[in-house]
């Protein structure tokens, strides 16, 4: 039976809260994990949807009662509010606004640019814009050549 996500306040995808997990190690160090990912992992484990080869350290921690995120989820559900939530939407808007307000450096008129250093050749060919189409065309030519050779051999 699937969990009612409306009862879990901070499980949304725009939750940027992360926690240091002693149970998940990366290069021998405790990892920082997305709380939202932890919540979905816990639900998948509880609902037997977690593949055996995925999130093995999480499954072990959940079984042993050592999962920090599980304890946090229980606390949030009991209180009925988001305790561990960082709104990524608000953060993204804040960064975008900061970037809009940042001054841009204007280039001096006579300064050297990369494009001014590249020598342009009058005989340069245009780039192939559709690689797939070019490969398909090449393969088709080869196939037609093979068919023609086969037909010629048959006629002889």
Coordinates of C-alpha atoms in Angstrom, one line a residue:
X1 CA 0.0 0.0 0.0
X2 CA 1.4 3.4 -1.0
X3 CA 1.9 6.1 1.6
X4 CA -0.3 9.2 1.6
X5 CA 2.3 11.8 0.7
X6 CA 0.1 14.6 1.9
X7 CA 0.8 13.4 5.5
X8 CA 4.5 13.9 5.0
X9 CA 5.1 17.7 5.1
X10 CA 8.5 18.1 3.5
X11 CA 8.7 15.3 0.9
X12 CA 8.3 17.6 -2.0
X13 CA 10.8 17.8 -4.8
X14 CA 11.7 21.4 -4.1
X15 CA 13.0 20.6 -0.6
X16 CA 16.7 21.4 -0.6
X17 CA 17.3 20.3 3.0
X18 CA 20.2 17.9 3.3
X19 CA 21.6 16.0 6.3
X20 CA 24.9 14.4 7.2
X21 CA 24.3 10.7 7.3
X22 CA 26.7 8.5 9.3
X23 CA 25.3 5.4 7.6
X24 CA 26.0 6.4 4.0
X25 CA 29.8 6.6 3.3
X26 CA 31.5 8.1 0.3
X27 CA 35.2 7.5 0.2
X28 CA 35.0 6.5 3.9
X29 CA 33.3 9.8 4.9
X30 CA 29.8 10.4 6.0
X31 CA 27.7 11.7 3.1
X32 CA 25.4 14.7 2.8
X33 CA 22.1 13.3 1.6
X34 CA 19.0 15.0 0.3
X35 CA 16.3 14.7 2.9
X36 CA 13.6 14.4 0.2
X37 CA 15.5 11.5 -1.5
X38 CA 15.9 9.9 2.0
X39 CA 12.1 10.1 2.5
X40 CA 11.4 8.5 -0.9
X41 CA 14.0 5.8 -0.2
X42 CA 12.3 5.0 3.2
X43 CA 8.9 4.8 1.6
X44 CA 10.2 2.6 -1.2
X45 CA 11.8 0.3 1.4
X46 CA 8.6 0.1 3.5
X47 CA 6.5 -0.7 0.4
X48 CA 9.0 -3.3 -0.9
X49 CA 9.8 -1.2 -4.0
X50 CA 13.5 -0.6 -3.2
X51 CA 15.7 -2.7 -5.5
X52 CA 18.1 -5.0 -3.6
X53 CA 21.1 -3.5 -5.3
X54 CA 20.1 0.1 -4.6
X55 CA 20.6 2.1 -1.4
X56 CA 21.9 -0.9 0.5
X57 CA 23.4 1.1 3.3
X58 CA 20.0 2.9 3.7
X59 CA 18.1 -0.4 3.9
X60 CA 20.5 -1.7 6.5
X61 CA 20.2 1.5 8.5
X62 CA 16.3 1.5 8.3
X63 CA 16.2 -2.2 9.4
X64 CA 18.6 -1.5 12.4
X65 CA 16.7 1.7 13.4
X66 CA 19.7 3.9 12.7
X67 CA 18.2 5.9 9.9
X68 CA 18.4 9.6 10.9
X69 CA 15.9 10.6 8.2
X70 CA 13.3 8.1 9.4
X71 CA 13.4 9.6 12.9
X72 CA 13.1 13.1 11.3
X73 CA 10.1 11.9 9.3
X74 CA 8.3 10.5 12.4
X75 CA 9.0 13.8 14.2
X76 CA 7.5 15.8 11.3
X77 CA 4.4 13.6 11.0
X78 CA 3.7 13.8 14.7
X79 CA 3.9 17.6 14.6
X80 CA 2.1 17.9 11.3
X81 CA 4.5 20.5 9.9
X82 CA 7.7 20.8 7.9
X83 CA 10.6 20.9 10.3
X84 CA 13.3 20.1 7.9
X85 CA 12.5 22.1 4.8
X86 CA 14.6 24.5 2.7
X87 CA 12.5 25.9 -0.2
X88 CA 14.7 25.5 -3.3
X89 CA 12.2 27.6 -5.4
X90 CA 12.8 30.6 -3.2
X91 CA 16.6 30.0 -3.2
X92 CA 16.7 29.8 -7.0
X93 CA 14.7 33.0 -7.3
X94 CA 17.0 34.7 -4.9
X95 CA 20.1 33.7 -6.8
X96 CA 18.5 34.7 -10.1
X97 CA 17.6 38.1 -8.7
X98 CA 21.2 38.5 -7.4
X99 CA 22.5 37.6 -10.8
X100 CA 20.3 40.1 -12.5
X101 CA 21.5 42.9 -10.2
X102 CA 25.2 42.0 -10.6
X103 CA 27.1 44.3 -12.8
X104 CA 28.5 42.9 -16.0
X105 CA 32.1 43.7 -17.0
X106 CA 32.1 45.5 -20.3
X107 CA 34.8 44.5 -22.8
X108 CA 37.1 47.2 -24.1
X109 CA 36.6 47.9 -27.7
X110 CA 40.0 47.0 -29.0
X111 CA 40.7 44.0 -26.7
X112 CA 41.5 40.6 -28.1
X113 CA 38.8 38.0 -28.0
X114 CA 39.0 34.3 -28.8
X115 CA 36.9 34.8 -32.0
X116 CA 39.3 37.5 -33.2
X117 CA 42.2 35.1 -32.8
X118 CA 40.6 32.3 -34.9
X119 CA 41.6 32.6 -38.5
X120 CA 38.7 32.1 -40.9
X121 CA 39.2 30.2 -44.1
X122 CA 37.3 31.1 -47.2
X123 CA 37.4 27.4 -48.2
X124 CA 36.2 26.0 -44.9
X125 CA 33.2 23.7 -45.2
X126 CA 30.1 24.3 -43.2
X127 CA 29.7 22.0 -40.1
X128 CA 27.4 19.1 -40.2
X129 CA 24.5 20.2 -38.1
X130 CA 22.6 16.9 -38.1
X131 CA 25.1 14.1 -37.3
X132 CA 22.4 11.5 -37.3
X133 CA 21.2 12.5 -40.8
X134 CA 24.8 12.4 -42.0
X135 CA 25.4 8.9 -40.6
X136 CA 22.1 7.7 -42.0
X137 CA 23.0 9.0 -45.4
X138 CA 26.4 7.4 -45.3
X139 CA 25.0 4.1 -44.2
X140 CA 22.3 4.3 -47.0
X141 CA 25.1 4.9 -49.6
X142 CA 27.1 1.9 -48.4
X143 CA 24.0 -0.3 -48.5
X144 CA 23.1 0.8 -52.0
X145 CA 26.7 0.1 -53.1
X146 CA 26.6 -3.4 -51.6
X147 CA 23.3 -4.1 -53.3
X148 CA 24.6 -2.8 -56.7
X149 CA 27.8 -5.0 -56.3
X150 CA 25.6 -8.0 -55.4
X151 CA 23.4 -7.5 -58.4
X152 CA 26.4 -7.1 -60.8
X153 CA 27.9 -10.3 -59.4
X154 CA 24.6 -12.1 -60.0
X155 CA 24.4 -11.0 -63.6
X156 CA 27.8 -12.3 -64.4

